[in-house]
Amino acid sequence: MCSAGVSADVPATQVKMTTKCSWTCLMDRSHLKWLLLVVVTLLLIQYIGNLLVYKNFYNVTQYFNGVYWLGQAVSGSLYGVHQKKMAHILKVNGTLTTLGTNTTNSNTTVSMDLQTTMLVQPNVTVTVDTSTSSGKDGNLCPSTPPGLKGRIVPDTTAATWETLQAKYSTVEPGGRWRPKDCTSRHHVYIVIPYRDRDEHLRILLNNLHPFLQKQQLDYGIYVVEQAEGSHFNRGMLMNIGFIEGLRVSNYSCVIFHDVDLLPENDNNFYSCPQQPRHMSVAIDKFNYRLPYASLFGGITALRVEQMKNVNGYPNVYFGWGGEDDDFSDRVRSKGYQITRYPAEVSRYKMIKHNKDKSNPPNPVRFSLVRTAKSRFKVDGLQNIQYELVKKEERPLYTWLNVKIDEKKVLQTSYMNQFKTNPWLRNILKS
Ligand code: UDP
Ligand code: MN
């Protein structure tokens, strides 16, 4: 029982509560009982949830120079833990190293590029072949670039454009660069959706150019700016950058990159493994934890063929939100597995910002994501329409200024079911 006492000779205004209460008494208080019940239930859900979400595959990931993680990957988790239960940390030093899983009762052999993340079935022996540099081109850059440091601290000062141009004078017009002394293993382009974030762009480029150069990539940077007159459409800008970049060069790998994310670990390779990769897993804004398992926003890496195969991003999401979840569904519905580096490697700092005026949360995003599957084939790269107003090869990036006719994009038969929504009705009548 509880004994909460009030001393009798104290005037009412000075009444002090003194509480003496044992543990069992605490438990008698009904709200504490409920709290305990909720906590226990949550822990139980987490435990059962995690049991359910472990999928039957192993994930081999290059962690840093020559060190590999072989872990049981989690394809979904209620609490955002992605790669729990890393089983081994393995060093690779020979030309042909066999990384045996604990279960070697199968003789299947899988070869892998040293810089890829790949998924293998349990009971599969993984063979890492480090001899690729003796292929057709004897001058290939090393599979593990020298001079990578691991954890790096992003520079968040906003230098002027002049300073940046002088600093990165070896970058070719249009923001292209490749290593001089060896042939890069990766031909990559970065697509940045953009409007009115000049300072963020300067900060990002000041971090990204040295980062990509250290990784010895053959790369180009494409900033796709949406002209005024329509709500911001991140998905369409990704699609446009993807299409326009391929007109410039025969890239094999595309990285879609928000302007405000700065990498904090240079082992986070900007290359495309066999499966699409979610790059921005651990962001400071979310306490370096993945907010939910299917998340495929911020920064993503796909092979060009994979992007084409999923029909790109959706075009119908104007305003903030939804397009990344739709894209995640597209990718997974094609049977791809979203891969991720461990949180230590896929770390990012997000430059602090407020919500942009032309990018208010889209009130139909939930309904759109719910019905996304019905539009995978009809809405995307396949039907995209935009006007390329201007294209400039600026010193540190290629600038694409594009105009999007919001009304036209939304006036399609597959949007009919949403036309009673006030937000859409308003756009369509304007
Ligand atoms: N963006 C932009 N201008 C805008 C709105 C968005 O450049 O007015 C781009 C920018 O690359 C940004 C990305 O779209 O990083 C995602 O938008 P936001 O940062 O608002 O979303 P968050 O992920 O922070 O919720
Ligand atoms: Mn942001």
XYZ file of C-alpha atoms and ligand atoms in Angstrom:
456
model
C 0.000 0.000 0.000
C 1.017 3.566 -0.415
C 1.611 6.034 2.336
C 1.622 9.547 1.033
C 1.515 11.796 4.069
C 0.572 15.441 4.653
C 1.693 16.953 7.936
C -1.363 18.179 9.791
C -0.127 21.451 11.353
C 1.051 23.050 8.120
C -1.278 25.672 6.609
C -3.041 24.552 3.439
C -1.019 26.875 1.217
C 2.234 25.296 2.361
C 1.124 21.717 2.121
C 4.003 19.522 1.103
C 3.543 16.053 -0.224
C 5.970 13.571 1.213
C 5.949 10.252 -0.460
C 7.245 7.103 1.051
C 6.660 4.239 -1.208
C 8.235 0.787 -1.504
C 8.785 -1.048 -4.801
C 5.625 -3.138 -4.426
C 3.716 -0.032 -3.587
C 5.006 1.627 -6.759
C 3.721 -1.336 -8.686
C 0.328 -0.788 -7.138
C 0.014 2.511 -8.891
C -1.979 1.631 -11.926
C -0.245 3.988 -14.360
C 3.136 2.433 -13.566
C 1.711 -0.984 -14.161
C 0.530 0.130 -17.550
C 3.872 1.688 -18.356
C 5.655 -1.518 -17.483
C 3.196 -3.500 -19.566
C 3.785 -1.220 -22.550
C 7.584 -1.475 -22.205
C 7.471 -5.270 -21.930
C 5.111 -5.487 -24.918
C 7.384 -3.245 -26.996
C 10.433 -5.343 -26.139
C 8.516 -8.475 -27.051
C 7.414 -6.977 -30.384
C 10.998 -5.982 -31.126
C 12.239 -9.462 -30.315
C 9.604 -11.263 -32.374
C 9.876 -8.660 -35.152
C 13.593 -9.132 -35.414
C 13.202 -12.894 -35.491
C 10.792 -12.533 -38.380
C 12.779 -10.063 -40.422
C 16.095 -11.871 -40.619
C 16.182 -13.153 -44.113
C 18.138 -16.137 -45.177
C 21.071 -14.530 -46.813
C 24.483 -13.285 -45.925
C 25.839 -9.953 -46.860
C 29.484 -9.516 -47.740
C 30.544 -5.916 -47.558
C 33.883 -4.281 -47.917
C 34.227 -2.456 -44.657
C 37.546 -0.735 -45.197
C 40.805 -1.418 -46.982
C 40.808 -5.130 -47.518
C 38.627 -5.865 -44.541
C 35.311 -7.528 -45.199
C 32.267 -8.007 -43.104
C 30.290 -11.115 -43.525
C 27.024 -10.671 -41.792
C 23.510 -11.850 -41.681
C 21.626 -9.061 -43.354
C 18.318 -7.793 -42.137
C 15.881 -7.027 -44.863
C 13.482 -5.237 -42.611
C 13.447 -4.241 -39.009
C 10.989 -2.524 -36.782
C 13.686 -0.504 -35.131
C 15.891 0.403 -38.002
C 18.806 -1.846 -37.111
C 20.043 -2.946 -40.440
C 23.039 -5.176 -40.255
C 22.909 -6.838 -36.925
C 24.842 -9.934 -36.071
C 27.951 -9.335 -38.106
C 29.350 -12.790 -38.026
C 32.967 -12.243 -38.997
C 35.422 -9.566 -39.863
C 37.684 -10.966 -42.524
C 40.955 -9.756 -43.900
C 41.754 -10.284 -47.530
C 45.404 -10.311 -48.414
C 46.096 -13.015 -50.981
C 45.277 -12.965 -54.666
C 42.540 -15.498 -54.204
C 41.144 -15.712 -50.750
C 38.387 -17.998 -49.736
C 36.119 -16.605 -47.141
C 34.342 -19.631 -45.827
C 31.080 -19.191 -44.081
C 30.626 -21.372 -41.061
C 28.423 -23.619 -43.083
C 30.498 -25.008 -45.900
C 28.312 -27.908 -46.863
C 27.819 -26.541 -50.333
C 30.464 -26.153 -52.961
C 28.853 -23.264 -54.809
C 31.396 -20.565 -55.521
C 30.672 -16.916 -56.123
C 33.222 -14.431 -57.379
C 32.932 -10.826 -56.461
C 34.428 -7.527 -57.343
C 36.279 -6.233 -54.332
C 34.222 -3.095 -54.160
C 30.812 -4.606 -54.343
C 28.349 -5.582 -51.734
C 26.739 -8.819 -52.641
C 24.216 -11.134 -51.188
C 24.773 -14.835 -51.109
C 22.623 -17.655 -49.932
C 23.582 -19.416 -46.726
C 25.850 -22.409 -47.280
C 27.623 -20.675 -50.116
C 31.363 -20.258 -50.113
C 32.385 -16.762 -51.089
C 35.535 -16.423 -53.110
C 37.049 -13.012 -53.371
C 39.117 -12.627 -56.502
C 41.613 -9.821 -56.145
C 43.358 -10.557 -59.411
C 41.085 -8.389 -61.589
C 43.793 -5.765 -62.140
C 45.579 -8.167 -64.465
C 42.632 -8.089 -66.875
C 42.470 -6.483 -70.335
C 43.627 -3.163 -69.096
C 46.832 -3.593 -67.153
C 46.618 -0.060 -65.827
C 43.402 -0.346 -63.853
C 43.394 1.589 -60.610
C 43.819 -0.615 -57.538
C 40.618 -2.205 -56.351
C 41.093 -0.506 -52.999
C 42.148 3.104 -53.567
C 45.174 4.082 -51.510
C 44.942 6.913 -49.023
C 41.437 6.398 -47.743
C 41.096 7.387 -44.122
C 37.769 5.996 -43.010
C 36.040 8.552 -40.787
C 36.315 12.116 -42.117
C 34.939 15.385 -40.810
C 32.913 17.268 -43.438
C 33.846 20.878 -44.078
C 30.671 22.865 -43.563
C 32.060 26.292 -44.396
C 30.564 27.850 -47.500
C 33.415 29.010 -49.705
C 32.755 31.326 -52.654
C 32.456 29.927 -56.176
C 35.744 31.618 -57.098
C 37.569 29.946 -54.230
C 36.114 26.578 -55.141
C 37.035 26.892 -58.814
C 40.611 27.735 -57.922
C 40.760 24.900 -55.420
C 39.459 22.295 -57.874
C 41.113 23.527 -61.025
C 41.822 19.995 -62.266
C 38.098 19.331 -62.599
C 37.053 19.540 -66.238
C 34.189 21.817 -67.353
C 30.869 20.196 -66.536
C 32.252 18.773 -63.287
C 33.988 15.783 -64.806
C 37.176 14.204 -63.537
C 39.113 10.952 -63.807
C 42.391 9.741 -62.323
C 45.437 10.539 -64.419
C 47.740 7.660 -63.530
C 45.365 4.733 -63.840
C 42.095 3.764 -65.459
C 39.201 4.037 -63.056
C 37.144 0.947 -62.396
C 33.950 2.956 -62.095
C 32.230 5.322 -64.523
C 29.779 7.137 -62.288
C 27.536 10.186 -62.458
C 26.023 12.086 -59.597
C 22.567 13.622 -60.058
C 21.613 16.408 -57.649
C 17.995 17.673 -57.522
C 18.174 21.367 -56.929
C 16.358 24.660 -56.414
C 17.518 27.706 -54.503
C 20.161 26.038 -52.313
C 23.269 27.823 -53.550
C 25.055 27.650 -50.214
C 24.333 23.939 -49.805
C 25.620 23.270 -53.297
C 28.894 25.058 -52.585
C 29.356 23.125 -49.344
C 28.505 19.814 -51.000
C 30.854 20.277 -53.961
C 33.674 21.316 -51.655
C 33.287 17.958 -49.921
C 32.319 15.778 -52.879
C 35.080 16.576 -55.386
C 37.971 15.597 -53.105
C 35.976 12.610 -51.845
C 35.298 11.207 -55.331
C 38.854 11.898 -56.449
C 40.292 10.000 -53.493
C 38.113 7.072 -54.526
C 39.689 7.234 -58.016
C 36.364 7.408 -59.791
C 35.748 8.533 -63.349
C 32.852 10.843 -62.555
C 30.601 13.699 -63.614
C 28.271 15.862 -61.517
C 24.861 16.990 -62.821
C 22.806 19.577 -60.985
C 19.214 19.575 -62.166
C 17.515 22.827 -61.281
C 13.755 23.101 -61.476
C 12.616 26.444 -62.921
C 10.063 28.511 -61.004
C 6.346 28.044 -61.558
C 5.706 24.559 -60.186
C 5.967 22.712 -56.899
C 9.326 21.022 -56.409
C 9.438 17.517 -57.895
C 12.455 15.552 -56.680
C 11.525 12.363 -58.559
C 11.237 14.066 -61.939
C 14.530 15.897 -61.442
C 16.236 12.551 -60.784
C 14.746 11.114 -63.978
C 15.801 14.159 -66.002
C 19.349 14.081 -64.637
C 19.527 10.375 -65.388
C 18.461 10.882 -69.027
C 20.570 13.983 -69.667
C 23.703 12.515 -68.067
C 23.555 9.557 -70.434
C 23.558 11.976 -73.381
C 26.940 13.221 -72.187
C 28.694 9.954 -71.473
C 28.182 6.239 -71.407
C 27.979 5.966 -67.618
C 27.301 2.614 -66.016
C 26.413 3.789 -62.525
C 24.200 6.624 -61.292
C 24.101 8.135 -57.820
C 21.091 10.251 -56.865
C 22.265 12.715 -54.274
C 20.403 15.263 -52.129
C 22.273 18.548 -51.997
C 22.466 18.726 -48.220
C 24.104 15.402 -47.320
C 27.833 15.314 -46.579
C 29.656 11.966 -46.306
C 31.494 11.268 -43.059
C 33.452 8.190 -44.130
C 35.514 7.882 -47.298
C 35.144 4.094 -47.421
C 31.588 4.733 -48.524
C 32.269 3.917 -52.169
C 30.317 5.837 -54.753
C 30.081 2.847 -57.048
C 27.282 0.480 -58.036
C 27.379 -3.041 -56.681
C 25.307 -5.893 -58.091
C 22.262 -4.731 -56.188
C 20.972 -1.166 -55.708
C 22.579 0.471 -52.713
C 21.091 2.863 -50.209
C 23.988 5.156 -49.314
C 22.676 7.588 -46.698
C 21.828 5.087 -43.979
C 23.070 6.813 -40.840
C 22.344 10.553 -40.817
C 23.097 12.805 -37.845
C 19.579 14.259 -38.053
C 18.207 10.796 -37.198
C 20.887 10.063 -34.588
C 22.753 7.983 -37.153
C 20.032 5.388 -37.251
C 18.050 4.195 -40.228
C 14.509 5.494 -39.595
C 12.785 2.530 -41.300
C 13.936 -0.547 -43.150
C 12.549 0.098 -46.630
C 13.905 3.670 -46.746
C 15.546 4.460 -50.072
C 15.828 8.249 -49.918
C 18.616 10.784 -49.583
C 21.313 9.095 -51.631
C 20.897 5.975 -53.740
C 23.178 4.145 -56.173
C 21.933 2.073 -59.084
C 23.404 0.610 -62.194
C 22.058 2.321 -65.303
C 20.374 -0.903 -66.399
C 18.638 -1.227 -63.028
C 17.307 2.340 -63.213
C 15.903 1.645 -66.682
C 14.457 -1.646 -65.559
C 12.426 -0.041 -62.765
C 11.188 2.740 -65.095
C 12.992 5.321 -62.960
C 11.414 7.495 -60.309
C 7.692 8.332 -60.372
C 6.810 11.714 -61.943
C 3.572 12.474 -60.126
C 4.899 13.537 -56.714
C 4.964 17.333 -56.444
C 5.918 18.834 -53.084
C 7.719 17.022 -50.290
C 7.491 13.295 -49.640
C 6.485 9.965 -51.068
C 8.598 9.720 -54.215
C 11.393 7.902 -52.368
C 9.037 5.276 -50.934
C 7.449 4.764 -54.352
C 10.958 4.332 -55.805
C 11.838 1.863 -53.042
C 8.747 -0.182 -53.966
C 9.673 -0.059 -57.642
C 13.143 -1.353 -56.959
C 12.016 -4.172 -54.683
C 9.085 -5.161 -56.884
C 11.605 -5.903 -59.642
C 13.254 -8.399 -57.312
C 16.220 -6.228 -56.408
C 17.501 -6.246 -52.881
C 18.396 -2.890 -51.346
C 21.898 -3.218 -49.900
C 23.602 -1.011 -47.333
C 27.021 -0.520 -45.857
C 27.277 -0.750 -42.089
C 26.217 2.429 -40.317
C 29.818 3.315 -39.490
C 30.566 3.610 -43.219
C 27.266 5.034 -44.501
C 27.393 8.041 -42.178
C 26.270 11.513 -43.256
C 25.845 14.963 -41.867
C 22.787 16.843 -43.089
C 23.197 20.586 -43.453
C 20.500 22.129 -41.281
C 17.678 23.799 -43.172
C 14.030 24.755 -42.938
C 11.328 23.453 -45.248
C 11.468 25.141 -48.648
C 8.563 27.339 -49.718
C 7.995 25.613 -53.032
C 8.234 22.172 -51.470
C 5.349 21.878 -48.957
C 4.465 18.364 -47.765
C 2.324 16.772 -50.445
C -1.048 15.886 -48.880
C -1.773 13.126 -51.428
C 1.571 11.380 -50.912
C 0.146 8.621 -48.722
C -2.583 7.720 -51.213
C -0.057 7.849 -54.019
C 2.378 5.536 -52.247
C -0.463 3.145 -51.393
C -1.422 2.868 -55.060
C 2.118 3.167 -56.442
C 2.253 -0.305 -57.940
C -0.502 0.461 -60.433
C 1.661 3.207 -62.000
C 5.104 1.527 -62.067
C 4.867 0.766 -65.765
C 3.051 3.870 -67.005
C 4.648 6.657 -64.976
C 8.393 7.177 -64.965
C 11.227 7.321 -67.493
C 8.946 5.859 -70.102
C 6.494 8.806 -70.336
C 8.464 11.760 -68.914
C 7.956 15.201 -70.450
C 9.988 18.271 -69.596
C 11.582 21.271 -71.224
C 15.337 21.593 -71.017
C 15.581 25.389 -70.815
C 19.344 25.583 -70.547
C 22.360 23.394 -70.166
C 25.738 24.785 -69.130
C 29.057 23.165 -68.472
C 30.001 25.114 -65.382
C 33.481 24.664 -63.898
C 32.443 22.283 -61.123
C 29.210 20.754 -62.443
C 26.892 20.506 -65.397
C 23.893 22.752 -64.876
C 20.553 21.688 -66.290
C 17.728 24.156 -65.981
C 14.422 22.402 -66.553
C 10.825 23.447 -66.731
C 8.082 21.143 -65.573
C 4.439 21.627 -66.508
C 2.839 20.461 -63.270
C -0.699 20.518 -64.631
C 0.201 18.464 -67.659
C 2.035 15.836 -65.597
C -0.989 15.444 -63.315
C -3.654 15.512 -66.023
C -3.385 11.851 -66.837
C -5.931 9.092 -66.597
C -4.069 7.274 -63.833
C -4.415 10.379 -61.650
C -8.204 10.558 -62.153
C -8.977 8.874 -58.849
C -7.184 11.653 -56.933
C -8.712 14.602 -58.740
C -11.311 15.260 -56.056
C -8.497 16.019 -53.630
C -8.451 19.785 -52.911
C -4.672 20.085 -53.407
C -4.843 18.480 -56.858
C -8.076 20.239 -57.804
C -6.403 23.514 -57.010
C -3.361 22.740 -59.184
C -5.490 21.534 -62.081
C -7.775 24.549 -62.152
C -4.982 27.116 -61.948
N 15.591 20.474 -52.828
C 16.078 21.683 -53.313
N 15.308 22.803 -53.209
C 14.070 22.779 -52.668
C 13.575 21.562 -52.156
C 14.368 20.429 -52.235
O 17.194 21.757 -53.817
O 13.407 23.830 -52.620
C 16.377 19.240 -53.023
C 17.675 19.197 -52.259
O 18.598 18.434 -52.981
C 17.257 18.498 -50.992
C 16.299 17.448 -51.533
O 15.642 18.098 -52.606
O 18.336 17.931 -50.305
C 15.304 16.900 -50.525
O 14.544 17.929 -49.939
P 14.643 18.245 -48.367
O 16.074 18.476 -48.021
O 13.691 19.352 -48.042
O 14.110 16.909 -47.729
P 14.539 16.238 -46.349
O 15.215 14.976 -46.766
O 15.468 17.171 -45.627
O 13.277 16.012 -45.634
Mn 17.313 17.914 -46.372
